[in-house]
Short mmCIF file of C-alpha atoms in Angstrom, two decimals:
data_model
loop_
_atom_site.label_atom_id
_atom_site.label_comp_id
_atom_site.label_asym_id
_atom_site.label_seq_id
_atom_site.Cartn_x
_atom_site.Cartn_y
_atom_site.Cartn_z
CA MET A 1 45.59 45.67 51.70
CA THR A 2 46.47 48.18 54.49
CA LYS A 3 43.05 48.97 56.33
CA LYS A 4 42.05 53.04 56.00
CA ARG A 5 42.57 54.39 59.73
CA ALA A 6 40.55 57.15 60.78
CA LEU A 7 40.45 59.54 64.31
CA ILE A 8 37.30 60.62 65.48
CA THR A 9 36.84 63.19 68.12
CA GLY A 10 33.64 63.11 70.25
CA ILE A 11 33.21 59.28 69.71
CA THR A 12 31.21 58.91 72.93
CA GLY A 13 28.72 61.23 71.46
CA GLN A 14 25.28 60.18 69.45
CA ASP A 15 27.65 60.73 65.79
CA GLY A 16 30.76 59.59 66.99
CA SER A 17 29.51 56.22 67.99
CA TYR A 18 27.22 55.61 64.35
CA LEU A 19 30.06 57.19 62.63
CA ALA A 20 32.85 54.32 64.49
CA GLU A 21 30.25 51.33 63.88
CA PHE A 22 29.65 52.58 60.48
CA LEU A 23 33.51 52.98 59.77
CA LEU A 24 34.58 49.24 61.52
CA ASN A 25 31.91 47.98 59.24
CA LYS A 26 33.78 49.56 56.57
CA GLY A 27 36.96 47.50 57.62
CA TYR A 28 38.84 50.69 59.34
CA GLU A 29 40.82 50.67 61.94
CA VAL A 30 38.97 53.32 64.21
CA THR A 31 40.63 55.56 67.40
CA GLY A 32 38.71 57.89 69.13
CA MET A 33 39.67 60.61 71.21
CA VAL A 34 38.58 61.28 74.59
CA ARG A 35 38.16 64.08 77.36
CA ARG A 36 40.00 62.78 80.77
CA SER A 37 37.01 63.52 83.18
CA SER A 38 36.31 62.36 86.82
CA THR A 39 32.91 60.61 84.75
CA LEU A 40 33.59 58.53 81.84
CA ASN A 41 30.77 57.80 79.63
CA PHE A 42 31.18 55.36 77.14
CA GLU A 43 27.43 53.97 77.17
CA ARG A 44 27.09 54.89 73.27
CA ILE A 45 30.01 52.78 72.79
CA ASN A 46 29.90 49.93 74.79
CA ASP A 47 29.38 47.58 72.34
CA ILE A 48 31.95 48.36 70.13
CA GLN A 49 35.09 49.60 72.44
CA GLU A 50 37.06 46.40 72.62
CA ARG A 51 37.16 47.42 68.40
CA LEU A 52 38.63 50.63 68.79
CA THR A 53 41.48 52.62 70.01
CA LEU A 54 40.75 55.04 72.94
CA VAL A 55 43.34 58.03 73.07
CA SER A 56 43.44 60.83 75.64
CA GLY A 57 42.90 63.99 73.93
CA ASP A 58 41.16 67.57 74.31
CA LEU A 59 40.54 70.71 71.79
CA LEU A 60 41.36 73.16 74.13
CA ASP A 61 45.02 71.16 74.60
CA GLN A 62 46.89 71.55 71.04
CA ALA A 63 49.69 69.31 72.15
CA SER A 64 47.38 66.46 73.01
CA LEU A 65 46.09 66.63 69.40
CA ILE A 66 49.69 66.34 67.63
CA ASP A 67 50.44 63.72 70.02
CA ALA A 68 47.43 61.55 68.71
CA LEU A 69 47.72 62.60 65.29
CA ASP A 70 51.41 61.89 65.40
CA LYS A 71 51.01 58.17 67.37
CA HIS A 72 48.32 57.01 65.30
CA ARG A 73 48.57 58.52 62.12
CA PRO A 74 45.23 58.04 60.48
CA ASN A 75 43.84 58.95 57.27
CA GLU A 76 41.16 60.59 58.20
CA VAL A 77 39.97 63.01 60.90
CA TYR A 78 36.33 63.55 61.88
CA ASN A 79 36.07 66.55 64.19
CA LEU A 80 32.38 65.71 65.96
CA ALA A 81 33.37 66.60 69.38
CA ALA A 82 32.05 70.22 70.59
CA GLN A 83 30.07 72.21 73.14
CA SER A 84 26.82 71.39 71.41
CA PHE A 85 24.07 72.34 73.38
CA VAL A 86 22.37 75.52 71.98
CA GLN A 87 20.74 76.14 75.35
CA THR A 88 23.93 75.74 77.55
CA SER A 89 25.97 77.91 74.85
CA TRP A 90 23.85 80.66 76.83
CA VAL A 91 25.14 80.09 79.92
CA GLN A 92 29.04 79.35 78.95
CA PRO A 93 29.81 81.56 76.18
CA VAL A 94 33.10 81.77 76.44
CA PHE A 95 33.67 78.06 76.83
CA THR A 96 31.74 77.23 73.86
CA GLY A 97 33.89 79.49 71.82
CA GLU A 98 37.11 77.86 72.89
CA VAL A 99 35.61 74.30 72.64
CA THR A 100 33.49 74.84 69.36
CA ALA A 101 35.43 77.55 67.30
CA LEU A 102 39.43 77.73 68.22
CA GLY A 103 39.09 73.67 69.26
CA VAL A 104 38.87 73.17 65.27
CA THR A 105 41.67 75.53 64.52
CA ARG A 106 43.83 73.45 66.90
CA LEU A 107 42.79 70.60 65.49
CA LEU A 108 43.64 71.71 61.83
CA ASP A 109 46.64 73.11 62.52
CA ALA A 110 47.93 70.12 64.27
CA LEU A 111 46.63 68.32 61.26
CA ARG A 112 48.79 70.74 59.05
CA ILE A 113 52.21 70.33 61.10
CA VAL A 114 52.08 66.72 61.64
CA ASP A 115 50.20 65.37 58.10
CA PRO A 116 48.87 67.87 55.91
CA SER A 117 47.91 64.65 53.47
CA ILE A 118 44.85 63.55 56.20
CA ARG A 119 41.48 64.43 55.10
CA PHE A 120 39.50 65.98 57.49
CA TYR A 121 35.59 66.51 58.18
CA GLN A 122 34.23 69.33 60.44
CA ALA A 123 30.84 68.99 61.70
CA SER A 124 29.16 72.48 60.81
CA SER A 125 25.40 73.14 62.27
CA SER A 126 22.41 74.45 60.32
CA GLU A 127 22.48 76.86 63.80
CA MET A 128 24.86 78.82 61.47
CA PHE A 129 21.64 79.90 59.59
CA GLY A 130 19.63 80.91 62.54
CA LYS A 131 17.44 84.27 61.72
CA VAL A 132 17.13 82.50 57.93
CA ARG A 133 18.14 84.64 54.73
CA GLN A 134 16.56 82.46 52.45
CA VAL A 135 14.15 79.31 52.61
CA PRO A 136 15.28 76.51 52.25
CA GLN A 137 19.28 76.95 53.24
CA SER A 138 21.68 76.06 50.98
CA GLU A 139 25.61 75.86 50.92
CA LYS A 140 25.03 78.90 49.55
CA THR A 141 22.97 80.60 52.04
CA PRO A 142 24.11 83.36 54.15
CA PHE A 143 25.16 82.70 57.95
CA TYR A 144 23.15 84.29 61.00
CA PRO A 145 23.51 82.95 63.56
CA ARG A 146 21.24 83.11 67.06
CA SER A 147 23.22 81.76 69.77
CA PRO A 148 26.66 81.28 71.16
CA TYR A 149 26.74 78.05 69.48
CA GLY A 150 25.78 79.28 66.29
CA VAL A 151 28.60 81.69 66.25
CA ALA A 152 31.39 79.55 66.91
CA LYS A 153 29.79 77.10 64.49
CA VAL A 154 30.38 79.48 62.07
CA TYR A 155 34.14 80.05 63.39
CA GLY A 156 34.65 76.55 62.83
CA HIS A 157 33.34 76.34 59.44
CA TRP A 158 35.26 79.10 58.15
CA ILE A 159 38.69 78.61 59.62
CA THR A 160 38.10 74.78 57.78
CA VAL A 161 37.44 76.62 54.12
CA ASN A 162 40.26 78.88 54.97
CA TYR A 163 42.87 76.40 55.71
CA ARG A 164 41.33 74.08 52.99
CA GLU A 165 42.34 77.20 50.90
CA SER A 166 45.33 78.38 52.59
CA TYR A 167 47.29 74.98 52.75
CA ASN A 168 45.71 73.01 50.09
CA LEU A 169 44.32 70.86 53.11
CA PHE A 170 41.15 67.88 51.69
CA ALA A 171 38.93 69.87 54.61
CA VAL A 172 35.53 69.72 54.19
CA SER A 173 32.35 70.86 56.20
CA GLY A 174 28.78 68.75 56.47
CA ILE A 175 26.18 71.50 57.27
CA CYS A 176 24.22 69.16 59.05
CA PHE A 177 20.62 70.04 59.76
CA ASN A 178 19.00 68.14 63.14
CA HIS A 179 19.47 64.39 63.24
CA GLU A 180 18.32 62.70 66.26
CA SER A 181 18.29 58.83 67.13
CA PRO A 182 17.77 57.05 70.73
CA ARG A 183 21.55 58.23 71.29
CA ARG A 184 20.20 61.74 71.31
CA GLY A 185 21.59 63.51 74.57
CA HIS A 186 19.31 64.01 77.61
CA GLU A 187 18.91 67.61 77.23
CA PHE A 188 17.66 67.74 73.76
CA VAL A 189 14.02 68.37 73.49
CA THR A 190 13.79 65.59 70.65
CA ARG A 191 14.73 63.27 73.37
CA LYS A 192 12.91 65.23 76.08
CA ILE A 193 9.81 64.23 74.52
CA ALA A 194 10.24 60.77 73.53
CA ARG A 195 11.27 60.28 77.08
CA GLY A 196 8.37 62.26 78.48
CA ALA A 197 5.98 60.46 76.56
CA ALA A 198 7.09 57.13 77.39
CA ARG A 199 7.21 58.04 81.20
CA ILE A 200 4.08 59.22 81.15
CA LYS A 201 2.22 56.33 79.69
CA LEU A 202 4.09 54.18 82.24
CA GLY A 203 2.52 56.67 84.73
CA LEU A 204 5.98 58.02 86.01
CA GLU A 205 5.19 61.22 85.45
CA LYS A 206 1.81 63.37 84.95
CA GLU A 207 3.18 66.36 82.79
CA LEU A 208 6.07 67.04 80.13
CA ARG A 209 7.42 71.03 79.84
CA LEU A 210 8.70 72.15 76.80
CA GLY A 211 9.53 75.40 75.61
CA ASN A 212 9.08 77.12 72.34
CA LEU A 213 6.37 74.86 70.47
CA ASP A 214 6.13 76.62 66.91
CA SER A 215 10.84 75.98 66.36
CA GLN A 216 10.35 74.33 63.04
CA ARG A 217 13.23 72.08 62.25
CA ASP A 218 14.76 69.46 59.77
CA TRP A 219 14.98 66.40 61.63
CA GLY A 220 16.76 63.16 60.16
CA TYR A 221 18.04 59.70 61.27
CA ALA A 222 21.57 59.94 62.74
CA PRO A 223 23.13 57.22 61.10
CA ASP A 224 22.19 58.42 57.65
CA TYR A 225 24.03 61.57 58.25
CA VAL A 226 27.26 59.38 59.81
CA ARG A 227 27.32 58.08 56.52
CA GLY A 228 27.11 60.92 54.43
CA MET A 229 30.27 62.41 56.41
CA TRP A 230 32.09 59.40 55.09
CA MET A 231 31.21 60.06 51.58
CA MET A 232 32.48 63.59 51.86
CA LEU A 233 35.79 62.34 52.50
CA GLN A 234 36.25 59.91 49.81
CA GLN A 235 35.70 62.68 47.02
CA ASP A 236 38.28 63.46 44.45
CA GLN A 237 37.99 66.94 45.83
CA PRO A 238 36.99 68.85 48.97
CA ASP A 239 34.08 70.52 49.30
CA ASP A 240 30.89 71.47 51.65
CA TYR A 241 27.53 70.11 51.78
CA VAL A 242 23.99 70.59 53.35
CA LEU A 243 23.34 66.89 54.93
CA ALA A 244 19.53 67.58 55.50
CA THR A 245 15.78 65.72 54.85
CA GLY A 246 14.31 68.83 53.11
CA LYS A 247 11.28 68.81 55.26
CA THR A 248 10.50 70.49 58.11
CA ASN A 249 8.07 70.01 61.19
CA THR A 250 7.67 71.83 64.34
CA VAL A 251 8.14 70.94 68.05
CA GLU A 252 4.49 70.57 68.53
CA ARG A 253 3.82 68.44 65.68
CA PHE A 254 6.94 65.97 67.38
CA ALA A 255 5.57 65.75 70.41
CA GLU A 256 2.15 65.06 68.77
CA LEU A 257 3.89 62.22 66.84
CA ALA A 258 5.84 60.94 70.52
CA PHE A 259 2.77 60.50 72.27
CA LYS A 260 0.32 59.07 69.17
CA THR A 261 2.61 56.04 69.58
CA VAL A 262 1.91 55.58 72.91
CA ASP A 263 -2.22 56.39 72.04
CA LEU A 264 -2.25 59.70 74.12
CA ASP A 265 -3.19 62.91 73.15
CA PHE A 266 0.11 65.59 73.51
CA ARG A 267 -2.64 68.35 74.22
CA ASP A 268 -3.24 66.32 77.54
CA TYR A 269 -0.03 66.44 78.80
CA VAL A 270 2.48 68.82 77.36
CA VAL A 271 2.67 72.42 78.79
CA GLN A 272 4.81 75.35 77.80
CA ASP A 273 6.94 76.38 80.05
CA PRO A 274 9.03 79.95 79.75
CA ARG A 275 11.93 78.56 81.40
CA PHE A 276 13.04 76.63 78.37
CA MET A 277 12.36 79.78 75.84
CA ARG A 278 15.67 80.84 74.53
CA PRO A 279 16.68 84.41 74.53
CA THR A 280 16.60 84.47 71.01
CA ASP A 281 15.34 81.21 69.15
CA VAL A 282 15.69 80.11 65.61
CA ASP A 283 12.13 80.14 63.74
CA LEU A 284 12.45 78.42 60.52
CA LEU A 285 14.89 75.24 59.63
CA VAL A 286 15.00 73.45 56.57
CA GLY A 287 18.09 72.21 54.46
CA ASP A 288 18.32 72.34 50.90
CA PRO A 289 19.89 68.62 50.23
CA SER A 290 20.21 68.66 46.12
CA LYS A 291 23.71 69.33 46.23
CA ALA A 292 24.71 66.30 48.52
CA ARG A 293 21.93 64.31 46.54
CA ASP A 294 24.17 65.35 42.83
CA GLU A 295 27.34 65.11 43.62
CA LEU A 296 27.40 62.40 46.83
CA GLY A 297 24.29 60.16 46.03
CA TRP A 298 23.35 61.04 49.53
CA GLU A 299 19.89 60.97 50.75
CA ALA A 300 18.32 60.66 53.98
CA THR A 301 16.25 57.62 54.34
CA THR A 302 14.09 57.62 57.31
CA PRO A 303 11.03 59.47 57.67
CA LEU A 304 10.52 61.39 60.84
CA GLY A 305 6.89 59.06 62.15
CA ASP A 306 9.41 55.92 61.67
CA LEU A 307 12.16 58.29 63.94
CA VAL A 308 9.95 59.08 66.92
CA ARG A 309 8.25 55.53 67.19
CA LEU A 310 11.95 54.53 67.42
CA MET A 311 12.89 56.93 69.98
CA VAL A 312 9.87 55.99 71.67
CA LYS A 313 9.84 52.58 71.87
CA ASP A 314 13.48 52.76 72.87
CA GLU A 315 12.31 54.98 75.64
CA ILE A 316 9.79 52.70 76.77
CA VAL A 317 12.42 49.80 77.06
CA ASN A 318 14.70 51.98 79.39
CA CYS A 319 11.90 53.70 81.37
CA SER A 320 10.39 50.02 82.20
CA GLN A 321 13.61 48.85 83.42
CA GLU A 322 14.43 52.22 85.80
#
């Protein structure tokens, strides 16, 4: 039996690394696309790197995308690469648009040119809902993005729909709400909180400075979400799905749970800092995953408390080794 082949952009990121592990365990041949840079960060895929094929490519360079697809001939493509930090999108809005928005078009068009039978997954985001028009948010909720990142993701989402309908591609978008893990980037607030609680417990820091503590998010565990991505590409017909827990918590609650894990009271250490406030913020994100549950048989299985403890304990180990 011929092994299925998958190409993952953004394989060195949180989702890319978990997805690569998941697909390898399913028996796939996995190719990861990585950008050439002066500093290569393969930390998240160190344990599986020998089982992967890595190819140079960039969402800014369509020729490299065509070349990667032509040489490796995947059955499935997962586009997880992006400028994915909301705060950075305010500083680099044009770059964010080039990668996170137009990069999707370049990849879809490369796929159309090389082999239209390839199944395509686009990583959409709950940030597309922004100034939310209804609670909870479903696949039918209108978008109202509140950052250059959110705007770019809306473009990526709709161009995926457009190519699906125009060229009969099997192209889907997973509208993923926030999903975290010990592999989350250091710039994200959940990792910052987990690391801050650990460092304070170990006596390495005295306080943790955060932005808007009242922001509400729907937080899940990343490995649950990559399973959902794969499930979308196994269906008979392409469609878009919200992946979420359906539960919302504030940044303050996340901090409370993190510090509780190390037997501390977050109120003694957390300081609100205006420097970390966004020009416009997203106040309440909570997803309705009922379509994914009913049609895919998918659901998030990791409670927030378990996720926070996992992240903080991992940071305790990391910080103890510094």
